[in-house]
Coordinates of C-alpha atoms and ligand atoms in Angstrom, one line a residue:
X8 CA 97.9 182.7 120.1
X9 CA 95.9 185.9 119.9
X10 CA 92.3 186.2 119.5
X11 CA 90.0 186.7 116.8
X12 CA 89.1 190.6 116.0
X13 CA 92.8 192.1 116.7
X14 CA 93.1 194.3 113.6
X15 CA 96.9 193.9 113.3
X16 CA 96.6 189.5 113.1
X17 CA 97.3 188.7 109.7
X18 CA 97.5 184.8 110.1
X19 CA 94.6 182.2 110.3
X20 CA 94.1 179.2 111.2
X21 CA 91.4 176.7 111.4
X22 CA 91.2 173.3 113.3
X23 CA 88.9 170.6 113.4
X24 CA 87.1 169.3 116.9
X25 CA 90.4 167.2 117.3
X26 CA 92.5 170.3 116.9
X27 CA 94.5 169.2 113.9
X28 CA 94.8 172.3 111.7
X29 CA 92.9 172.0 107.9
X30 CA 93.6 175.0 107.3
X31 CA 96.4 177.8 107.2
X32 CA 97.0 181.1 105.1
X33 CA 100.5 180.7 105.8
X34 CA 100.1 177.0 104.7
X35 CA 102.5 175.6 107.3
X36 CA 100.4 173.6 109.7
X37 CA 98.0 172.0 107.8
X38 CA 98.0 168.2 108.8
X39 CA 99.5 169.2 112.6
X40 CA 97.6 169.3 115.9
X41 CA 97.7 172.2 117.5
X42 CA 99.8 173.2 120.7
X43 CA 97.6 172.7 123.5
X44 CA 98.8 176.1 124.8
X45 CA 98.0 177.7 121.2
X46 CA 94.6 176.4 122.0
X47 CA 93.5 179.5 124.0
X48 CA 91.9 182.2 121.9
X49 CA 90.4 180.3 119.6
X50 CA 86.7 181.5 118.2
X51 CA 84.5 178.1 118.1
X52 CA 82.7 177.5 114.4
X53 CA 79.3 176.6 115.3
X54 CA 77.4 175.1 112.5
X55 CA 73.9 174.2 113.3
X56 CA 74.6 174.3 117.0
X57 CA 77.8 171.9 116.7
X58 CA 81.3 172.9 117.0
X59 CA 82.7 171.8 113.7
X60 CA 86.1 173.4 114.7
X61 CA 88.1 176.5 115.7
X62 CA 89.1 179.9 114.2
X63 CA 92.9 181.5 115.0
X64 CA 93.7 184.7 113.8
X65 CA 97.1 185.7 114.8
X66 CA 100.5 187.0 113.5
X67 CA 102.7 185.0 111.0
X68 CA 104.4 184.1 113.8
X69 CA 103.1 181.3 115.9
X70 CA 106.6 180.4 118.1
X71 CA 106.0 182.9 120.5
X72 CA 110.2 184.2 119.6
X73 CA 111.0 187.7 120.1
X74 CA 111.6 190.1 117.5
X75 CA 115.5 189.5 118.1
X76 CA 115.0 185.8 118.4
X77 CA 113.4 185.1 115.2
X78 CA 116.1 187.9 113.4
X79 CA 118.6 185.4 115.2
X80 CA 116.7 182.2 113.7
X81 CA 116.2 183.4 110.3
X82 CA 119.7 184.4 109.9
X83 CA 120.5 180.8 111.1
X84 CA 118.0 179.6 108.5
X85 CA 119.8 181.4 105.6
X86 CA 123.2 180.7 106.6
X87 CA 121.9 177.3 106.9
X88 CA 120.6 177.5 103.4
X89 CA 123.6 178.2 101.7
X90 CA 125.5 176.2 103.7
X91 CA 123.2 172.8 102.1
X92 CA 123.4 174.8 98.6
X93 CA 127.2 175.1 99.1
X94 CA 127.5 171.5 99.8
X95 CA 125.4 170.5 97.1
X96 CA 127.4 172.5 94.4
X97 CA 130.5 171.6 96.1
X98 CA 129.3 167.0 95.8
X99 CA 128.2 167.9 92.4
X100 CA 131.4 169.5 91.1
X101 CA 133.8 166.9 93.3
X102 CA 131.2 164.2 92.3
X103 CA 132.0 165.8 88.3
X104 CA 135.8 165.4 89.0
X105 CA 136.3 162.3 90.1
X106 CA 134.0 160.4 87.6
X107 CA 136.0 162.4 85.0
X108 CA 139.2 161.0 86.6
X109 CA 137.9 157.9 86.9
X110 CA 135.9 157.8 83.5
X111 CA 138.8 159.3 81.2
X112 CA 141.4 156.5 82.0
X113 CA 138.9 153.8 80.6
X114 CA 137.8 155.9 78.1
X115 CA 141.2 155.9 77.1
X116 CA 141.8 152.0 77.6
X117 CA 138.5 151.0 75.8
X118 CA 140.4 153.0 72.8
X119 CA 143.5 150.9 72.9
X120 CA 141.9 148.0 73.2
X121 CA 139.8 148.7 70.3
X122 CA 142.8 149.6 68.1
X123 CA 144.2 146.4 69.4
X124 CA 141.4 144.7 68.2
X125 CA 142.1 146.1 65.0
X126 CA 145.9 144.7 64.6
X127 CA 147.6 148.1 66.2
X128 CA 149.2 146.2 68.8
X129 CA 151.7 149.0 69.4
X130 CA 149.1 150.9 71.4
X131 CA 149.7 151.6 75.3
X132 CA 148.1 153.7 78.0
X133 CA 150.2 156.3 80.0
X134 CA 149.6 155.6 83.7
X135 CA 149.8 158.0 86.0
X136 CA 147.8 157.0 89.0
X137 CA 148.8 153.3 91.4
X138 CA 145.2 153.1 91.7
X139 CA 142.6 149.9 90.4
X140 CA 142.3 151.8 87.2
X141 CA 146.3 152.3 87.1
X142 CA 147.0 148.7 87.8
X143 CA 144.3 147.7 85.0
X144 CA 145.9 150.4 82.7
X145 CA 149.7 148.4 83.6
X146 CA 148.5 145.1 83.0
X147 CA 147.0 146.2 79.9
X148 CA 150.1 147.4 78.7
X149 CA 152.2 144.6 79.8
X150 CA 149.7 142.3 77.7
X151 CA 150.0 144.4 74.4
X152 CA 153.8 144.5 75.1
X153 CA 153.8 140.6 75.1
X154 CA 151.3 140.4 72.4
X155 CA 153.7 142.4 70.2
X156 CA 156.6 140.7 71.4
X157 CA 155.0 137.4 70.1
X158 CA 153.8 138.8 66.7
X159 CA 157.0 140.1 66.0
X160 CA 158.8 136.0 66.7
X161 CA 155.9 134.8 64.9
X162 CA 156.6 136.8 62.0
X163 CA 160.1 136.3 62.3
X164 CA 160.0 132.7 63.0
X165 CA 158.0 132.0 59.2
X166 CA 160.4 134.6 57.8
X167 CA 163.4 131.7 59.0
X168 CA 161.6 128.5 58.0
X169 CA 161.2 130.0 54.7
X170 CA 164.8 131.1 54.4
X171 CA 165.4 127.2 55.8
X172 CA 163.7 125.7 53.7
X173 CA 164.4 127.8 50.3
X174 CA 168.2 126.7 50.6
X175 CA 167.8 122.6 50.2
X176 CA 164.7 123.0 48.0
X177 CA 166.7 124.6 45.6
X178 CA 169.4 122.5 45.6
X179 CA 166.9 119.5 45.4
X180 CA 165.2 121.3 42.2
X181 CA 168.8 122.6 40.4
X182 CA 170.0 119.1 40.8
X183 CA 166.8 117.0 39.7
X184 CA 166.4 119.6 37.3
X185 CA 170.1 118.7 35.3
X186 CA 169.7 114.9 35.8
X187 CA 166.1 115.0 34.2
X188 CA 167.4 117.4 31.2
X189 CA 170.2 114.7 31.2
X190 CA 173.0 117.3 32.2
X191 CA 173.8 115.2 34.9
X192 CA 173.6 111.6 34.6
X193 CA 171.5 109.4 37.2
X194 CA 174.5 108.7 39.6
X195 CA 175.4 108.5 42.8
X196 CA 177.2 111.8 42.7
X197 CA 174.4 113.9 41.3
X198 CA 171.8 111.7 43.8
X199 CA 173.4 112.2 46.5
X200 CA 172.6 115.5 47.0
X201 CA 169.6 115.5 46.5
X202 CA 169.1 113.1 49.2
X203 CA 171.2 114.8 51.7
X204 CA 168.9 117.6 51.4
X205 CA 166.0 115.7 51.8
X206 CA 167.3 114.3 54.9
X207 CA 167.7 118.1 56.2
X208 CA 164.4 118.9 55.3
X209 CA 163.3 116.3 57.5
X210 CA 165.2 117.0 60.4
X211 CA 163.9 120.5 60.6
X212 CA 160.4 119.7 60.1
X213 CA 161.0 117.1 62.8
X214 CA 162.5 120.1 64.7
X215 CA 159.9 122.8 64.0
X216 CA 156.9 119.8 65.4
X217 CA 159.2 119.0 68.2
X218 CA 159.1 122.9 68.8
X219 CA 155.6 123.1 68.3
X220 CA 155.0 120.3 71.0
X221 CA 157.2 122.0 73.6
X222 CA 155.3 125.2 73.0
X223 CA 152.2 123.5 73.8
X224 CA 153.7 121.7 76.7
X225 CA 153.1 118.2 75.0
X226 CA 156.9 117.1 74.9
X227 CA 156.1 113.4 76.2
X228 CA 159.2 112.1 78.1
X229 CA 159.4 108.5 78.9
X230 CA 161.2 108.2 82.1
X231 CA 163.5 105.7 83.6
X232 CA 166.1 106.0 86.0
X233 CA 169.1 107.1 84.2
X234 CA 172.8 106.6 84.8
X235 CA 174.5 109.7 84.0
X236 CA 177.9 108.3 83.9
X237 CA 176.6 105.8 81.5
X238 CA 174.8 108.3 79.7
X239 CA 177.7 110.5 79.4
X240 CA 180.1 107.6 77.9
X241 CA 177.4 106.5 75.7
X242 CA 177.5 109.6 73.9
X243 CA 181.3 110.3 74.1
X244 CA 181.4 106.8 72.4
X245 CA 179.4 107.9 69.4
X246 CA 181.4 111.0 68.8
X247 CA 184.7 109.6 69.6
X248 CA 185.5 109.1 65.3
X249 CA 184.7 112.3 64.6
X250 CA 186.7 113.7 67.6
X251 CA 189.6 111.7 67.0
X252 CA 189.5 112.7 62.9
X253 CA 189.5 116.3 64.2
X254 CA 192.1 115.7 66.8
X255 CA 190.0 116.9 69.4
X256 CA 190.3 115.1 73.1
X257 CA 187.0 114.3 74.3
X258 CA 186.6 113.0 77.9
X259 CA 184.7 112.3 80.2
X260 CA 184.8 113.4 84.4
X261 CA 182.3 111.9 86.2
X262 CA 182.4 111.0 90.1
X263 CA 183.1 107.3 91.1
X264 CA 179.4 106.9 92.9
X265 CA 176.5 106.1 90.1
X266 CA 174.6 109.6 89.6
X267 CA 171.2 108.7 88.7
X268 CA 168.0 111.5 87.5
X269 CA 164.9 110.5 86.4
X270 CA 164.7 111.1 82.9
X271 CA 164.0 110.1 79.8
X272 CA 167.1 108.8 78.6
X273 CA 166.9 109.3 74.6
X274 CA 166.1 112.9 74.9
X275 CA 169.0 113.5 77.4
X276 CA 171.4 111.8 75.2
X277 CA 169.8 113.6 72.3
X278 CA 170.7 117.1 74.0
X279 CA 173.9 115.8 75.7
X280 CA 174.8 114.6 72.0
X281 CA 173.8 118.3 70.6
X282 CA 176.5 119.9 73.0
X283 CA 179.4 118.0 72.1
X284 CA 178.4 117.8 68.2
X285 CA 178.3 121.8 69.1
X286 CA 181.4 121.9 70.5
X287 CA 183.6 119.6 67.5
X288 CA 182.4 121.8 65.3
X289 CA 183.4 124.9 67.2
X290 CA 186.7 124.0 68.3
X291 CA 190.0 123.7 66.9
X292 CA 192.4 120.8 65.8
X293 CA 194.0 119.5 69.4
X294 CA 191.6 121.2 71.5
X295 CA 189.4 119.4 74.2
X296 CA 186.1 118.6 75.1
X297 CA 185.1 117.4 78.6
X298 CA 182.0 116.1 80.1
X299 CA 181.5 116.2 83.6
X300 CA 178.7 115.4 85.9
X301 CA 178.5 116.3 89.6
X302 CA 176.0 116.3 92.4
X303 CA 175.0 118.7 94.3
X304 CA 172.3 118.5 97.5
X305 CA 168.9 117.7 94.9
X306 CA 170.4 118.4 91.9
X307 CA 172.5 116.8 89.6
X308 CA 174.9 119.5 87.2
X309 CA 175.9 118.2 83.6
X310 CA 178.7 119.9 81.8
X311 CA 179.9 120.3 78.2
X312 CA 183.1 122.2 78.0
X313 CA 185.0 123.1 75.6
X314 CA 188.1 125.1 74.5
X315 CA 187.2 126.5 71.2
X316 CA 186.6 129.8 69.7
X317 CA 183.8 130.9 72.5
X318 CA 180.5 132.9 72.1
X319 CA 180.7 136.3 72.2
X320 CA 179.1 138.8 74.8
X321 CA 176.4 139.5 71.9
X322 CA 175.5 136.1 70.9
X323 CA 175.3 134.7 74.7
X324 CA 172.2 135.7 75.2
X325 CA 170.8 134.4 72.2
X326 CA 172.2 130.9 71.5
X327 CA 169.3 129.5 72.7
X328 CA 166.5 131.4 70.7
X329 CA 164.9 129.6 67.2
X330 CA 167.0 129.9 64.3
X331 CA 169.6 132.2 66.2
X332 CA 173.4 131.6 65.1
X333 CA 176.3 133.9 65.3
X334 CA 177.6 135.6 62.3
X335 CA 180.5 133.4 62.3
X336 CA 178.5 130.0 62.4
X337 CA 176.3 131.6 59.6
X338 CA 179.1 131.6 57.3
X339 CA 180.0 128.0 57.5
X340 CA 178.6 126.4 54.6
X341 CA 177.6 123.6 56.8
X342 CA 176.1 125.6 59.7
X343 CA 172.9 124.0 61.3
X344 CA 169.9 126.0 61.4
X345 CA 170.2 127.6 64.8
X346 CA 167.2 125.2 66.3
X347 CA 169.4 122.5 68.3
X348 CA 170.0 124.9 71.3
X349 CA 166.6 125.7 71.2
X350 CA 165.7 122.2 71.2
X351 CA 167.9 120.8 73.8
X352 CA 166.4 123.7 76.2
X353 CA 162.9 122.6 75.3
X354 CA 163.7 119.0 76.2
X355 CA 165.7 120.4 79.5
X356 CA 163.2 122.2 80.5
X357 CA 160.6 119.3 80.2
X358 CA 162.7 117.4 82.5
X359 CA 162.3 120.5 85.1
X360 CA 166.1 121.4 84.7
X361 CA 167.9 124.1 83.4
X362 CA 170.6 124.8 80.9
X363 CA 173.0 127.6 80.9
X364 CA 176.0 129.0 78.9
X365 CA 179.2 131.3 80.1
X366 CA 181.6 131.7 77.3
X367 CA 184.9 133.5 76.8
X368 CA 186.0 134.3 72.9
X369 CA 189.3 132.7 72.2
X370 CA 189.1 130.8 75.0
X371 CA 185.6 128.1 75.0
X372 CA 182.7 127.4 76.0
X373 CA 181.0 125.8 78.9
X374 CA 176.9 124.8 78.8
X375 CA 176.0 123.5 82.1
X376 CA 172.8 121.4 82.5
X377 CA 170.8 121.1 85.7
X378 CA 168.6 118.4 86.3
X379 CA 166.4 117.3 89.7
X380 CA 168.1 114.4 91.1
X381 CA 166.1 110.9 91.3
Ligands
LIG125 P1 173.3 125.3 65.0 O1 172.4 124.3 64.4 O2 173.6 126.5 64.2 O3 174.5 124.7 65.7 P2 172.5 125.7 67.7 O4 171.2 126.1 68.2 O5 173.0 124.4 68.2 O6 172.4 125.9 66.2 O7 173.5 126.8 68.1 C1 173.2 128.2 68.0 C2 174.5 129.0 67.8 O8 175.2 129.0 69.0 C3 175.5 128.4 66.8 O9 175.2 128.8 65.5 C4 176.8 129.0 67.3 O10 176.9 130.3 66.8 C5 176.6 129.1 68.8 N1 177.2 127.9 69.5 C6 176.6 126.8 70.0 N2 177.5 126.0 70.6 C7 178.7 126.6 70.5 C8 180.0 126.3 71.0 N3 180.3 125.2 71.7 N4 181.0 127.2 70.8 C9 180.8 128.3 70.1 N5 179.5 128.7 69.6 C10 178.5 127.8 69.8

C-alpha cells in the first residue's frame, strides 16, 4: 500500500477505526478488513480530534503481483471465464437434448393414448430406445395390441351369436308361421320342429352363460374324488347306442389300479362326453373310438382317440376357439355351433388341467386331457 500524495495512485480506499474498508473506488473491498500489512501508509481522518478512520491511495492493484504476474492471472481469469461460459452453454444445450429425447417419446405416447381414448385402438409407438421410457412405450403397445385383439373377438363373437341364433329362430317363425295360417296342421310333425329348435336355443344360451362364467373365473366346480375308470365307462355306456347304430367300436383302456382326481365329476363327464360325441360324428362306419386313462408322477392323462377323418394342420389350432368349426363340419346340416371345445377347455381348465389335440387327416384324432392327480 502506497501513501497518500503519489501523483500516479489512482485507487482509494477508506477504512473505519476497525480497519474494515466502507469505502473503495474500485468497489472491491467494501465490507473486508484490511491486510494488516496494507495497513502502513495510511493518512488518519481526524474529525474533531478523533480518528474516524484511514485514507489509502494507491494503484488498482492492491496484491502486490508483478506486472507479469497479474498478465499471468488475468489470462487465467479469462480463460477461466470462458471455460464456466463454455460449460454453461455446453449443460444448457446437453440439458436441451436430453429433455427433448426424453420429452418427445411421451409426447408421442400421451398422443396414442389419447387416440386410444377415442376408439383408434390401432395406434402404436415405435420404440427405439431399452430405456424406462422404451419399456413404457413396449408395454403400451402390447396393451393396445391386446385391446385390439379383444375388440376384434368381441365383435366377432356377437357377429356368431347372431348368425346362431338367426338359423333356429327362423325355422321356429316359418314353421309357427304355416301352422297358424293353417298350412300346416297342429301335429307332431310340424311341432316338432319347432321344439327341437327351441331346445338348441337353449343349449347355446346355456353355453354362451357357461362361457361368460369361465371368462369371469366363476365356473363353480363341486368336487369329489372321482374314479376315472368309472367315469370313463359311465360315459362309454351312454354313447354305446349311438356307436353301435354307427358301427363304430368304442372302448375303453384304463389301468387295473383305481385312478382317482379331484374333480367335479358332472363337468368331467360333460367334457369326457363332448369328445366321444365329437369323435361319432367325425368318424366313419367300423371305425374306433378308445378312451384311455393313464398316470403319470402328479398327473393323471385322459384320452379320446379316434380314427376318423382328422383335423387339418389349419383347423388344429383353432378347434378350441368360440364358434370355430372346420369348413367341413360347417357343411353338415347338423353341425354344432363350434362352442363344445371351447367349453370343455373352460371346464378343464377350471379343474387346473389341460387339454390338447394332435390330429392327422385321413387318419384321426386324439384330444388328450391332463388333470392334477388327487
Ligand atoms: P361342434 O359343436 O361344431 O362340434 P366343437 O367345438 O365341439 O364344435 O368342435 C369344433 C370343431 O372341431 C368341429 O366343428 C370340427 O371341425 C372339429 N372337431 C372336433 N372334434 C373332432 C374330431 N374328433 N375329429 C375331427 N374334427 C373334430
Amino acid at each position: 500500500m502506497q501513501g497518500a500524495g503519489d501523483p500516479d495512485y489512482d485507487r482509494f480506499l477508506i477504512a473505519d477505526p476497525d480497519g474494515w474498508v466502507v469505502y473503495d473506488t474500485a468497489d472491491e473491498l467494501v465490507g473486508l478488513p484490511i491486510d494488516a500489512e496494507q495497513q502502513e501508509g495510511g493518512a488518519p481522518i481526524v474529525v474533531d480530534g478523533n480518528a474516524v478512520g484511514t485514507l489509502w491511495a494507491t494503484t488498482g492493484d492492491l496484491s502486490g503481483h508483478s506486472e507479469l504476474e497479474r498478465r499471468f492471472l488475468d489470462a487465467v481469469d479469462r480463460a477461466l471465464l470462458w471455460a464456466v461460459l463454455l460449460v454453461a452453454v455446453a449443460s444448457l444445450v446437453a440439458a436441451a437434448f436430453l429433455s427433448r429425447q426424453l420429452v418427445a417419446p411421451l409426447h408421442k405416447l400421451t398422443a396414442a393414448a389419447e387416440a386410444m381414448a377415442e376408439g383408434d385402438l390401432s395406434q402404436r409407438v415405435v420404440v427405439r430406445t431399452r430405456d424406462e421410457v422404451g419399456e413404457l412405450a413396449q408395454a403400451f403397445n402390447n396393451m393396445a395390441g391386446d385391446l385390439q385383439a379383444a375388440q376384434v373377438q368381441r365383435r366377432q363373437m356377437t357377429a356368431d351369436i347372431a348368425h346362431e341364433l338367426r338359423n333356429p329362430l327362423s325355422i321356429i317363425r316359418g314353421n309357427l308361421e304355416a301352422v297358424l295360417d293353417g298350412v300346416y296342421p297342429q301335429d307332431t310333425e310340424h311341432l316338432s320342429p319347432i321344439y327341437e329348435e327351441t331346445m338348441l336355443l337353449q343349449r347355446l344360451v346355456e353355453d354362451l352363460r357357461l362361457l361368460s362364467l369361465a371368462d369371469a373365473g366363476q365356473l363353480q366346480l363341486i368336487r369329489t374324488d372321482v374314479n376315472v375308470s368309472e367315469l370313463l365307462n359311465g360315459v362309454a355306456e351312454s354313447a354305446r347306442a349311438a356307436a353301435d347304430d354307427k358301427g363304430v367300436d368304442l372302448r375303453v383302456d384304463s389301468p387295473p389300479d383305481a385312478l382317482y382326481v379331484e374333480g367335479d365329476v358332472d363337468r368331467l363327464r360333460q367334457v369326457i362326453g363332448n369328445l366321444v360325441s365329437n369323435a361319432l360324428c367325425y368318424t366313419p362306419r367300423d371305425g374306433t373310438i378308445a378312451l384311455r386313462a393313464r398316470q403319470a408322477e402328479h398327473l393323471i392323462r385322459i384320452a379320446v382317440t379316434d380314427t376318423g377323418q382328422g383335423i387339418a394342420p389349419a383347423d388344429l389350432s383353432h378347434v378350441f376357439d368360440r364358434f370355430y368349426r372346420s369348413d367341413n363340419a360347417r357343411d353338415r346340416a347338423s353341425g354344432g355351433s363350434g362352442l363344445g371345445l371351447a367349453i370343455a377347455r373352460a371346464w378343464v381348465e377350471a379343474h387346473g388341467g389341460e387339454i390338447e389335440v394332435e390330429s392327422t387327416v385321413g387318419k384321426g384324432s386324439t384330444f388328450q386331457i391332463t388333470l392334477p392327480r388327487t
